[in-house]
CSV table of C-alpha atoms and ligand atoms in Angstrom, one decimal:
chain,number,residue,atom,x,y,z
W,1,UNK,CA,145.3,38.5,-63.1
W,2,UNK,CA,144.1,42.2,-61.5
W,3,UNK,CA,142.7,45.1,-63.1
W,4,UNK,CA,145.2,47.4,-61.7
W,5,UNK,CA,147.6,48.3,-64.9
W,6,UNK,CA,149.2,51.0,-66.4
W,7,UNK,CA,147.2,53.0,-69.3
W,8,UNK,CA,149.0,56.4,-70.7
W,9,UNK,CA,151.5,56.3,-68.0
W,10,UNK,CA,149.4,56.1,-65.5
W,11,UNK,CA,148.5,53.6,-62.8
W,12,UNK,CA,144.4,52.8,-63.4
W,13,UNK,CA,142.2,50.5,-61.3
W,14,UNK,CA,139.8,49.2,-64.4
W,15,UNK,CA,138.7,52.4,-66.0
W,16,UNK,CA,139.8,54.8,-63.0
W,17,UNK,CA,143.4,56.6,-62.7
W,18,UNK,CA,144.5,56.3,-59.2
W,19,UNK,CA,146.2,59.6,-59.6
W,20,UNK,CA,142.1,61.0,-59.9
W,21,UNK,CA,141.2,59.4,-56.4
W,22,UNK,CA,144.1,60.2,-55.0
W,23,UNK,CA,143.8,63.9,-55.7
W,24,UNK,CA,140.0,63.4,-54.3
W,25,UNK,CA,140.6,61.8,-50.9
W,26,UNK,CA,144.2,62.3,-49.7
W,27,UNK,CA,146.3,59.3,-49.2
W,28,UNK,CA,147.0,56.7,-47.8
W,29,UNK,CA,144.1,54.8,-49.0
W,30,UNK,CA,143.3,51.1,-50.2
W,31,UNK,CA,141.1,50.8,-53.3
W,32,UNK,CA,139.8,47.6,-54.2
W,33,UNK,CA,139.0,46.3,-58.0
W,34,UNK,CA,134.9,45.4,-57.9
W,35,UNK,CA,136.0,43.2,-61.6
W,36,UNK,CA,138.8,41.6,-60.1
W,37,UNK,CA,136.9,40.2,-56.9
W,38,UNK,CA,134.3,39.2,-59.0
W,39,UNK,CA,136.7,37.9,-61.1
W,40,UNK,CA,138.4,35.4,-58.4
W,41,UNK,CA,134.8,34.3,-57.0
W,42,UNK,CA,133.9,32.9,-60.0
W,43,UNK,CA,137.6,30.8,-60.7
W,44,UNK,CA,136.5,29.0,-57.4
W,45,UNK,CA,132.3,28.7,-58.8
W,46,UNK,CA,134.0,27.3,-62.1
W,47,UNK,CA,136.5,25.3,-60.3
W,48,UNK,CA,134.5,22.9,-58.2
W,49,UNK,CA,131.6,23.2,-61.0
W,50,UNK,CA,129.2,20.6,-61.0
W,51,UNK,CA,129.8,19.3,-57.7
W,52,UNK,CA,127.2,20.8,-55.8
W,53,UNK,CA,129.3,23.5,-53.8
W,54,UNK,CA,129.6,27.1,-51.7
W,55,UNK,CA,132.1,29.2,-51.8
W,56,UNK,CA,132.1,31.0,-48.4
W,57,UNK,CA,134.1,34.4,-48.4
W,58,UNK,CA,136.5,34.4,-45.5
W,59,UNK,CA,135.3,37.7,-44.3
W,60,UNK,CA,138.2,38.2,-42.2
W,61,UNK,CA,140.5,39.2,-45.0
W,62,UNK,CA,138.2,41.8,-46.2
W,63,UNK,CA,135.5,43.1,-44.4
W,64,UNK,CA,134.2,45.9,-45.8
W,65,UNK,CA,130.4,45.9,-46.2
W,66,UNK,CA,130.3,46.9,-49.8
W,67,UNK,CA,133.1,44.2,-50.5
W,68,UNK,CA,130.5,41.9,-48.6
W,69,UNK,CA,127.5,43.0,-51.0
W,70,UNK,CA,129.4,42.6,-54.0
W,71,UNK,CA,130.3,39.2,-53.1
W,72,UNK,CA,126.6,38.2,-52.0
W,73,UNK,CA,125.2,39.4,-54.5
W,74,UNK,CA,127.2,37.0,-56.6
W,75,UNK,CA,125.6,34.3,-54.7
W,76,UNK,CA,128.7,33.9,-52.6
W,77,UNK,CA,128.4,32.6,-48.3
W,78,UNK,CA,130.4,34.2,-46.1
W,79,UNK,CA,132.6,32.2,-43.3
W,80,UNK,CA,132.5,34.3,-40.0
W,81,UNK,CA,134.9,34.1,-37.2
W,82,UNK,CA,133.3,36.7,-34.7
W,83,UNK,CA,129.7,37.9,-33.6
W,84,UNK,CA,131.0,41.3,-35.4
W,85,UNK,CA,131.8,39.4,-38.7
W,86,UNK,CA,128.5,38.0,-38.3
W,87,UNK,CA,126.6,41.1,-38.1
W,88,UNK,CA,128.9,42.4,-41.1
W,89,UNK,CA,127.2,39.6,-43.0
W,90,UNK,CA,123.8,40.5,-42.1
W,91,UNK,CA,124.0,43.8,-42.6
W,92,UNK,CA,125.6,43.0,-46.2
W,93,UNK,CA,122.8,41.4,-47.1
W,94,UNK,CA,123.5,38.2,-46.4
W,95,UNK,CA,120.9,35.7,-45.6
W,96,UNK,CA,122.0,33.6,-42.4
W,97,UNK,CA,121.7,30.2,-44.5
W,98,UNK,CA,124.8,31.6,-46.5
W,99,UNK,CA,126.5,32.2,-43.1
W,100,UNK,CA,129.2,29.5,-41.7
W,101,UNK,CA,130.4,30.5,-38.0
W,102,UNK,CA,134.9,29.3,-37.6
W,103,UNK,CA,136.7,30.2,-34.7
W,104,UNK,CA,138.0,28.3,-31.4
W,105,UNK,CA,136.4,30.6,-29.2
W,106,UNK,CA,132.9,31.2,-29.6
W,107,UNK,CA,131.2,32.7,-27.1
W,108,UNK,CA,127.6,31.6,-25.9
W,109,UNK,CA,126.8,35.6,-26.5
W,110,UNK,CA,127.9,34.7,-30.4
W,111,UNK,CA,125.9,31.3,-30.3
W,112,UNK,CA,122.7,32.8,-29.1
W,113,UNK,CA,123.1,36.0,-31.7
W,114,UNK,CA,123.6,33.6,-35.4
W,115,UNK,CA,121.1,30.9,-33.8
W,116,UNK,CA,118.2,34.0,-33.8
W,117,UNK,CA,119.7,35.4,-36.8
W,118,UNK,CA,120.0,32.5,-39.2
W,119,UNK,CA,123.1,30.3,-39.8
W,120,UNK,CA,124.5,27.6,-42.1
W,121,UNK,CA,126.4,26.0,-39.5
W,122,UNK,CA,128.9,26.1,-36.6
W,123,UNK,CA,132.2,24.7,-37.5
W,124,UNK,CA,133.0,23.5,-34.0
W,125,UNK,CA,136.2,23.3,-32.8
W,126,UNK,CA,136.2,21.4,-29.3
W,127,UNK,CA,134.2,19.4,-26.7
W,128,UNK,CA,133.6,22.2,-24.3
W,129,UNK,CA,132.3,24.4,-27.2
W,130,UNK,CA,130.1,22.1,-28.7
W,131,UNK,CA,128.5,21.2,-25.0
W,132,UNK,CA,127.8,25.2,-25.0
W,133,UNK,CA,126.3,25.3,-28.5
W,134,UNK,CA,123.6,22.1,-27.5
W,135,UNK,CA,123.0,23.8,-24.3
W,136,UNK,CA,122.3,27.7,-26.1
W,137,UNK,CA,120.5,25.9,-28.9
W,138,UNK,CA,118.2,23.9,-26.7
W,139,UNK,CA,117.8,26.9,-24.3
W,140,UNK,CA,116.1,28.9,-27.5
W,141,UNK,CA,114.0,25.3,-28.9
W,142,UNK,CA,116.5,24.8,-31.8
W,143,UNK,CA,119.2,22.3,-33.0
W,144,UNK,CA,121.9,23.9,-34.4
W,145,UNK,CA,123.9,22.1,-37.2
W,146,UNK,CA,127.0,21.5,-37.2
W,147,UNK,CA,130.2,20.1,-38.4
W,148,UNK,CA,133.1,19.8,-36.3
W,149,UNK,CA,136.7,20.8,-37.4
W,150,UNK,CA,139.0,18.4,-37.3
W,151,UNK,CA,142.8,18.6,-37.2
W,152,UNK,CA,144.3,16.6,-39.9
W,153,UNK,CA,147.8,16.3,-38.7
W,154,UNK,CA,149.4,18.1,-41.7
W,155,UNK,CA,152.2,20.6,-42.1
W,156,UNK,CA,150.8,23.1,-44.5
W,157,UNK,CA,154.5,24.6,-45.4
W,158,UNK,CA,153.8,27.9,-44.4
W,159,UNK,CA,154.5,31.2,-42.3
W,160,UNK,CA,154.4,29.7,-38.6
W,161,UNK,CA,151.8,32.4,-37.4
W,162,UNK,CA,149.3,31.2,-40.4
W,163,UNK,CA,149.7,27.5,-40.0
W,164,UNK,CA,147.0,25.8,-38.2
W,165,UNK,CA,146.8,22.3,-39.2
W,166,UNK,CA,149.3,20.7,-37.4
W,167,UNK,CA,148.3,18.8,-33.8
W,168,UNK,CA,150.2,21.5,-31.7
W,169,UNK,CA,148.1,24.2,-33.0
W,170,UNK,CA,145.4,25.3,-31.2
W,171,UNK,CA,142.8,24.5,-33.9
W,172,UNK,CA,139.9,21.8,-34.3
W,173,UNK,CA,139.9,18.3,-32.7
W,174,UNK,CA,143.2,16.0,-33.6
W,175,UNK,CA,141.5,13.4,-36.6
W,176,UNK,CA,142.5,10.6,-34.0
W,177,UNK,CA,139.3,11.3,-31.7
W,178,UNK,CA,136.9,12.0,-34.4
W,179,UNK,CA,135.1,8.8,-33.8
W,180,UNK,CA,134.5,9.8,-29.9
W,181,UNK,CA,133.6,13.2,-30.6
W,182,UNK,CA,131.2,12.7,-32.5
W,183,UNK,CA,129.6,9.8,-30.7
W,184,UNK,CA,129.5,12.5,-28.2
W,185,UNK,CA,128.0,15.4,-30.3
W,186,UNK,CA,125.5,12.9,-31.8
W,187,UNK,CA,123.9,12.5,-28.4
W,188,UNK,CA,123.8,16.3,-27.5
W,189,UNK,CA,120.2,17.0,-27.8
W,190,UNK,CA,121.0,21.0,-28.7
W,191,UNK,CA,122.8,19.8,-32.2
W,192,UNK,CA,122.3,18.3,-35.6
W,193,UNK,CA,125.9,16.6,-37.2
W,194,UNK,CA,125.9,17.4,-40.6
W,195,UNK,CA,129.7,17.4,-42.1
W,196,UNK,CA,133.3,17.6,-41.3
W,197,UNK,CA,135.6,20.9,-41.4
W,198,UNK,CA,139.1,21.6,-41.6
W,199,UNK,CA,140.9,24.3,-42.6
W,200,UNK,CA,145.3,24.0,-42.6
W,201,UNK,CA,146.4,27.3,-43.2
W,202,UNK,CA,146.8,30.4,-45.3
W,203,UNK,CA,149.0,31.5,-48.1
W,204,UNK,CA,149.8,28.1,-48.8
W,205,UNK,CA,151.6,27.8,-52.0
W,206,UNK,CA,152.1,24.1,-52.9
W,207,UNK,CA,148.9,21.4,-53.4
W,208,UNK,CA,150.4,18.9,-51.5
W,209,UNK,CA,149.1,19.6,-48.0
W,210,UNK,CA,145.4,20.2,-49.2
W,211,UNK,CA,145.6,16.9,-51.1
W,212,UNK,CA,146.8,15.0,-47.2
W,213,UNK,CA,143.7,16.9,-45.4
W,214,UNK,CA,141.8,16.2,-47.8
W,215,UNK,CA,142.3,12.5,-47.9
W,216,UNK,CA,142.1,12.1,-44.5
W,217,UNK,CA,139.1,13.6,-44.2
W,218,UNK,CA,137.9,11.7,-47.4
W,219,UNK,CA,138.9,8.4,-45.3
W,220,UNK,CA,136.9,10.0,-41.8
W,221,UNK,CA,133.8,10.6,-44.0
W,222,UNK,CA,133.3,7.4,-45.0
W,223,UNK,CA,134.2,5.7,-41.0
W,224,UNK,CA,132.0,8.1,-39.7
W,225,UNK,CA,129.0,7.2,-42.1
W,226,UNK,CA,129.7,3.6,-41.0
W,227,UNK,CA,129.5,4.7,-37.4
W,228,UNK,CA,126.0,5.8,-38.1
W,229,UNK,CA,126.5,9.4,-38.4
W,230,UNK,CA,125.1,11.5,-41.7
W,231,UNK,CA,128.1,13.5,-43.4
W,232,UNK,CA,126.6,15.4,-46.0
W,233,UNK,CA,128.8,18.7,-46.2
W,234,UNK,CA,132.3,18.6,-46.1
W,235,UNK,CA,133.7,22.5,-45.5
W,236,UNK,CA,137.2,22.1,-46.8
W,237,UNK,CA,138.5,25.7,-45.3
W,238,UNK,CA,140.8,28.4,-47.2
W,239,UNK,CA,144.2,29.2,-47.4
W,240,UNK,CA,145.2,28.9,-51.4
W,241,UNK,CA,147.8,31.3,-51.8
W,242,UNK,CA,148.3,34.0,-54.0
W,243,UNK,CA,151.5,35.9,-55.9
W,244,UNK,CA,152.9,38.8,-53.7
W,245,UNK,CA,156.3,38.6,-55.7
W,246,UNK,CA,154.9,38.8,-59.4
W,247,UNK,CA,158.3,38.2,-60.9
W,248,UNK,CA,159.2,35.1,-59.2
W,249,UNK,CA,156.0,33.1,-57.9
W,250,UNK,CA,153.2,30.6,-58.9
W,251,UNK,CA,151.6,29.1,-56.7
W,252,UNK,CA,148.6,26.5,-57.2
W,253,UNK,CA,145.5,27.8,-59.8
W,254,UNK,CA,141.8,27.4,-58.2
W,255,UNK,CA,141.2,25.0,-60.9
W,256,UNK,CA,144.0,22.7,-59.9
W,257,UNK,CA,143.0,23.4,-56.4
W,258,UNK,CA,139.4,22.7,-57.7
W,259,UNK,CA,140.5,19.0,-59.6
W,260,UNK,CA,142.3,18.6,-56.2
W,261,UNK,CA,138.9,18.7,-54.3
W,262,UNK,CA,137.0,16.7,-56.9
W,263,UNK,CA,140.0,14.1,-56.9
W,264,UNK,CA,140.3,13.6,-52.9
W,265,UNK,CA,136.4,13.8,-52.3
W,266,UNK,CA,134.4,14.3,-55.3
W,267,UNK,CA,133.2,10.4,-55.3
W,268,UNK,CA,131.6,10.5,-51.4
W,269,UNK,CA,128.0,12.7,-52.5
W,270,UNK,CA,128.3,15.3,-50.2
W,271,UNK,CA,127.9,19.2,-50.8
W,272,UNK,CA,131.1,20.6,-50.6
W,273,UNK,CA,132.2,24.2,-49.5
W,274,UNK,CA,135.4,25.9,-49.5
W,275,UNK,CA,136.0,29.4,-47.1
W,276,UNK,CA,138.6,31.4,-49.7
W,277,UNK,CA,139.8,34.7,-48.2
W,278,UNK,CA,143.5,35.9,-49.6
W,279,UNK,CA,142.6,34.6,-52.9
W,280,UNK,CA,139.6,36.4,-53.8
W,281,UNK,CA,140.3,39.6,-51.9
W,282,UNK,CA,144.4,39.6,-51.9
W,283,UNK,CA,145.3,40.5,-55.8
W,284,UNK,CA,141.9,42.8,-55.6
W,285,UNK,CA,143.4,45.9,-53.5
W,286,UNK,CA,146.7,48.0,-53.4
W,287,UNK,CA,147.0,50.4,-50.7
W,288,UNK,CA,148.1,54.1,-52.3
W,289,UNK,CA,150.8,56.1,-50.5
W,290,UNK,CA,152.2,59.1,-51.0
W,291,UNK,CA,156.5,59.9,-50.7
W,292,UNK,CA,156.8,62.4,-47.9
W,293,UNK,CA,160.7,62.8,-48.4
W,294,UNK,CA,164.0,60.7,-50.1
W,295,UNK,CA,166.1,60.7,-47.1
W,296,UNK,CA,169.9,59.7,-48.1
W,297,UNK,CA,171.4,57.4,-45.6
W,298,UNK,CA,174.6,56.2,-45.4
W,299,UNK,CA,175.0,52.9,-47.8
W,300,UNK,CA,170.8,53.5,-48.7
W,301,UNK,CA,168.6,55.8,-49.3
W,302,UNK,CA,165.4,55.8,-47.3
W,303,UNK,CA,161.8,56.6,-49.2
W,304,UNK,CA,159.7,58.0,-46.4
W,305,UNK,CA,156.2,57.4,-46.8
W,306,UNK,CA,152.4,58.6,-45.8
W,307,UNK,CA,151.2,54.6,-45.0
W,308,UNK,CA,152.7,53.1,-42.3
W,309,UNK,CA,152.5,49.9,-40.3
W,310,UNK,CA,149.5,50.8,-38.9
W,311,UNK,CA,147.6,51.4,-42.1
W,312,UNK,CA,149.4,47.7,-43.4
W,313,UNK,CA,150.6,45.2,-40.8
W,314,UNK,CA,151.7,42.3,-43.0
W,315,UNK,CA,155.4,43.4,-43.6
W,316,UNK,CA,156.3,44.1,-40.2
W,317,UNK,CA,154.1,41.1,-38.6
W,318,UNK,CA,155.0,38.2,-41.0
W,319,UNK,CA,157.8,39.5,-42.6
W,320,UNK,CA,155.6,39.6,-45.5
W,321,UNK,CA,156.4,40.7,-49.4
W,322,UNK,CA,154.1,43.4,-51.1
W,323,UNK,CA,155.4,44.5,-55.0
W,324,UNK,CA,155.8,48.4,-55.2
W,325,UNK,CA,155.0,50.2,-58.0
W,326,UNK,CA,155.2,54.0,-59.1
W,327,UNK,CA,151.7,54.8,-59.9
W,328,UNK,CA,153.1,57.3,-62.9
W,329,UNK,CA,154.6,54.6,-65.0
W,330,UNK,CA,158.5,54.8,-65.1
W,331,UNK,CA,159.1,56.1,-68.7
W,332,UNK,CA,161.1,53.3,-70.7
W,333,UNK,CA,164.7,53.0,-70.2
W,334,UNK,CA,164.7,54.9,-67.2
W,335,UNK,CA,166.8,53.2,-64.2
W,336,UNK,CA,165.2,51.7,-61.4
W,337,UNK,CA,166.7,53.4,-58.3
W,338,UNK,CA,166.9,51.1,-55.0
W,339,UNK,CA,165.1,52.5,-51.7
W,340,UNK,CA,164.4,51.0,-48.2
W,341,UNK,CA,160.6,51.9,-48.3
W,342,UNK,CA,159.7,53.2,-44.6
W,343,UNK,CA,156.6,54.6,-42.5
W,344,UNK,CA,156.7,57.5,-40.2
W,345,UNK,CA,155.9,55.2,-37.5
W,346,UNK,CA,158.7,55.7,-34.5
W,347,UNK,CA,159.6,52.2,-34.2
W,348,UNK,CA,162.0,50.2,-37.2
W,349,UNK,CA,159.6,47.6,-37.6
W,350,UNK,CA,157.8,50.0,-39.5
W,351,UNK,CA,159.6,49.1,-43.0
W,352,UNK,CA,157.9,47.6,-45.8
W,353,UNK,CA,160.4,46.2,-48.3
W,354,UNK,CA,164.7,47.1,-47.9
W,355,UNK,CA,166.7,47.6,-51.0
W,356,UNK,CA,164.3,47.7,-53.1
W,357,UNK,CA,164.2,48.6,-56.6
W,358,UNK,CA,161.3,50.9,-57.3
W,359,UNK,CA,161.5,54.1,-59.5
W,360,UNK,CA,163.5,57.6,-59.2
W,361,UNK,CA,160.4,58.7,-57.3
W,362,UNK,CA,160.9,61.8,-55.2
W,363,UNK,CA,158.6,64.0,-52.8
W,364,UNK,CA,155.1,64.1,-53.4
W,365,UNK,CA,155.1,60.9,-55.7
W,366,UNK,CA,152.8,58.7,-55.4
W,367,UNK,CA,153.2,54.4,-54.8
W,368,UNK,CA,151.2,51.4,-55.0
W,369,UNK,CA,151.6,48.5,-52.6
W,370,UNK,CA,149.8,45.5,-54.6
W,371,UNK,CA,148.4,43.0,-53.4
W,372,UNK,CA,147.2,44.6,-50.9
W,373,UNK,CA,143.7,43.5,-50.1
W,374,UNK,CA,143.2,40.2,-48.0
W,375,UNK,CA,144.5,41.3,-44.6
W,376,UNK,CA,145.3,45.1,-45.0
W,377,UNK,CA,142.2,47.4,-44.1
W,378,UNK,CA,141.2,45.0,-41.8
W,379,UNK,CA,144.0,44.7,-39.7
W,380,UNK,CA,144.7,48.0,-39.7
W,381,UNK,CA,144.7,50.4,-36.7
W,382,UNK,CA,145.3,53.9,-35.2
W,383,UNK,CA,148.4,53.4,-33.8
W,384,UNK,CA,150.8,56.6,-33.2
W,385,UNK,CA,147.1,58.4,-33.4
W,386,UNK,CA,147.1,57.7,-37.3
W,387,UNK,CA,143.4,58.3,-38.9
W,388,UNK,CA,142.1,54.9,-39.9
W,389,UNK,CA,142.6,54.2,-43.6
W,390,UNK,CA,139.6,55.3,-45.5
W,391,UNK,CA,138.8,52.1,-48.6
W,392,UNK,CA,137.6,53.1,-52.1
W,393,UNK,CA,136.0,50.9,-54.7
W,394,UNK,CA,136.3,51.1,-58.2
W,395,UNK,CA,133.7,49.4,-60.7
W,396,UNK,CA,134.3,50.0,-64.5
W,397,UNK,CA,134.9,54.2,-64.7
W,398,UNK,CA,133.0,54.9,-61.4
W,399,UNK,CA,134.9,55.3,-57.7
W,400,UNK,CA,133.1,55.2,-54.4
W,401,UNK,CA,134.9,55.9,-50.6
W,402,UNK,CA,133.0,52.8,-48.8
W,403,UNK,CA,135.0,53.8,-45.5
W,404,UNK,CA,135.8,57.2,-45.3
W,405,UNK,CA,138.8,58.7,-43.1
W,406,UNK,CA,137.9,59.3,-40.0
W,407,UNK,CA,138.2,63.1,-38.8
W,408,UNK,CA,140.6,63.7,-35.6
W,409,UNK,CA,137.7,65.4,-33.9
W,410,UNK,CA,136.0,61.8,-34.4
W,411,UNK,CA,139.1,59.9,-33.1
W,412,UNK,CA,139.3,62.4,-29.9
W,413,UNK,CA,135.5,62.2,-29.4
W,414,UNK,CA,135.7,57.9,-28.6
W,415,UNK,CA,137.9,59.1,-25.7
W,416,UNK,CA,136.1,59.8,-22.0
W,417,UNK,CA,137.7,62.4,-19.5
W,418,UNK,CA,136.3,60.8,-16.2
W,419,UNK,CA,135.1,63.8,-14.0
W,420,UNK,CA,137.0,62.7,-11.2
W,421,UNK,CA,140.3,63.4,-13.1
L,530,PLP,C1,141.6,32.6,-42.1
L,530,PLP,C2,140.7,31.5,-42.4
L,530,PLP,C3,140.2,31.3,-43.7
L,530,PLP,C4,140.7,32.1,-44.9
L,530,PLP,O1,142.0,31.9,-45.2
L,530,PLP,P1,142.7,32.5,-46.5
L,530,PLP,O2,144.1,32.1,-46.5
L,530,PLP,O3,142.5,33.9,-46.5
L,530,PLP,O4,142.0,31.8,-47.7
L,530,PLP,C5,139.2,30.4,-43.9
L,530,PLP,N1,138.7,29.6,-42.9
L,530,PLP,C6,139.2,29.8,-41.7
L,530,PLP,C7,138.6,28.9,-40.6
L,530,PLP,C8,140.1,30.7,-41.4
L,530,PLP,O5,140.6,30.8,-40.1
């Protein structure tokens, strides 16, 4: 459920009619549901309720600093894959205790910055890294806690470029060496074991893999505790899918998700957290376009639009579905007409959905890509010299730009003439 639905024919977010920002800051823009995000935090809170838990916002899907805020202020950590993310925390608001660091390639740079600044833990995700973290962490007096992310072996059933559980990904230690590894990491002077990680994948849609991981790492906790070492936190990673295709998908609810986690590792004592991106963020955003021209091809008809590849990657890089919507509600009984939906982008990878049933929309009318949220603004860029999208949030009747569009003089000014030219 979202917060983006029709209301007198018109397309609102909560109390707000897109139209209204629209005819305030241009398009194409993404605008983001404060209720709805607040909304999917606390399914996961409720979910894994009374186990003691954390839910750690995959910043990576969203990363905007008010989205951060929001979030924090909700009581909510925040999982951090770079020393930018990081500082994106901090600056939210953050405190570094409700900061977990993920990623395969942290550098000592990073290390140093969240062991100054505060940090949960390092989710470590090889030998050579954790010998780096013990050596920075000794360097500055400290331990630094960790768990270690293992890689459970598991085929999470989805896109190939979002899978990471499987042992010829590059991600974690394979479960086989656990015992080793931690032998190891035990003895590194720079580090303090607390926990296990793993995380399989995104946008899975089916329990089944989670529940696997899960046991596996259910079965490691307790081998581990036997081998002396003190598991107290088991991070359990993201990656529960959400509905692109309203009409035809249902994938796993956060409380099954949340019975899962109670089932597989409820009984062991330890604190558990989860790292939820797509799912909190995802359903929370639609990026707003307007139609530039109805181009009639031969056997199609082409809506040209102001957003482009750039602005959203995911159809283009993963092939990926987003619902389009008319943001003036179609009156009833009024046809659908079928459109390949395209960018101006010179290259024909910049399509977002072909023959696709949408409205009779023609020039100047505006769409709605939902879903739009996890993994739009952030992976968004300036390709063919296209302005960065600006982000808006919307909270009840009130609408605030939290990135604004950046200005061509801007764009030109990040670029250096050398005088020798
Ligand atoms: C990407 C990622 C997540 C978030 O995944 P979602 O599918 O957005 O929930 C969480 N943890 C790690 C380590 C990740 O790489």
């Amino acid at each position: 459920m979202d917060h983006f639905l029709y209301r007198d024919g018109q397309l609102h977010a909560e109390d707000v009619a897109v139209r209204d920002i629209a005819a305030t800051i241009g398009t194409p823009f993404y605008c983001y549901s404060a209720a709805t995000l607040t909304r999917h935090y606390h399914l996961f809170t409720e979910a894994l309720s009374p186990l003691p838990h954390m839910v750690c916002f995959a910043i990576k899907s969203l990363s905007n600093l008010a989205v951060l805020k929001l979030l924090g202020d909700l009581g909510a950590g925040m999982d951090v894959v770079s020393g930018g993310e990081y500082r994106r925390a901090l600056a939210a608001g953050i405190p570094g205790d409700r900061i977990v660091f993920s990623g395969v390639g942290k550098t000592r740079e990073e290390m140093r910055l969240a062991l100054t600044g505060g940090i949960r833990q390092f989710n470590v995700e090889s030998e050579p890294e954790m010998r780096a973290l013990s050596e920075v962490a000794t360097s500055l007096g400290l331990r630094a806690p960790i768990t270690i992310r293992v890689n459970p072996d598991v085929d999470a059933k989805t896109h190939e470029k979002i899978a990471t559980g499987k042992s010829e990904n590059k991600f974690g230690i394979p479960i086989a060496r656990a015992s080793e590894v931690y032998a190891e990491a035990a003895r590194l002077p720079g580090l303090e074991v607390i926990g296990i990680d793993v995380h399989i994948g995104s946008q899975l849609t089916d329990l089944a893999p989670f529940e696997q991981a899960y046991l596996k790492v259910a079965d490691l906790t307790r081998r581990l505790r036997s081998e002396g070492h003190t598991i107290s936190r088991l991070d359990l990673g993201g990656g529960l899918g959400i509905p692109y295709a309203r009409s035809n998908e249902a994938p796993p609810l956060p409380m099954d998700y949340g019975a899962l986690i109670k089932r597989t590792v409820g009984d062991l004592g330890v604190e558990v957290e989860i790292e939820p991106g797509r799912l909190i963020s995802g359903n929370a955003g639609i990026l707003v376009s307007s139609v530039i021209y109805v181009k009639n091809g031969e056997g199609r008809d082409f809506l040209i639009v102001d957003a482009a590849m750039n602005d959203l990657v995911r159809p283009s890089m993963y092939g990926a579905h987003h619902d389009i919507i008319a943001v003036e509600e179609p009156a009833p009984g009024v046809d659908a007409r079928v459109f390949d939906v395209v960018g101006p982008v010179c290259e024909t990878g910049d399509t977002f959905a072909k023959a696709r049933p949408v409205a009779p929309l023609g020039e100047g009318d505006l769409i709605a890509f939902r879903s739009a949220g996890a993994y739009g603004a952030v992976m968004a860029s300036e390709y063919n010299s296209r302005p960065l999208v600006p982000e808006v949030l919307v909270k009840g009747d009130h609408f605030a730009v939290i990135r604004a569009r950046p200005t061509f003089d801007e764009m030109l000014s990040r670029d250096t003439i050398p005088e020798w030219l």
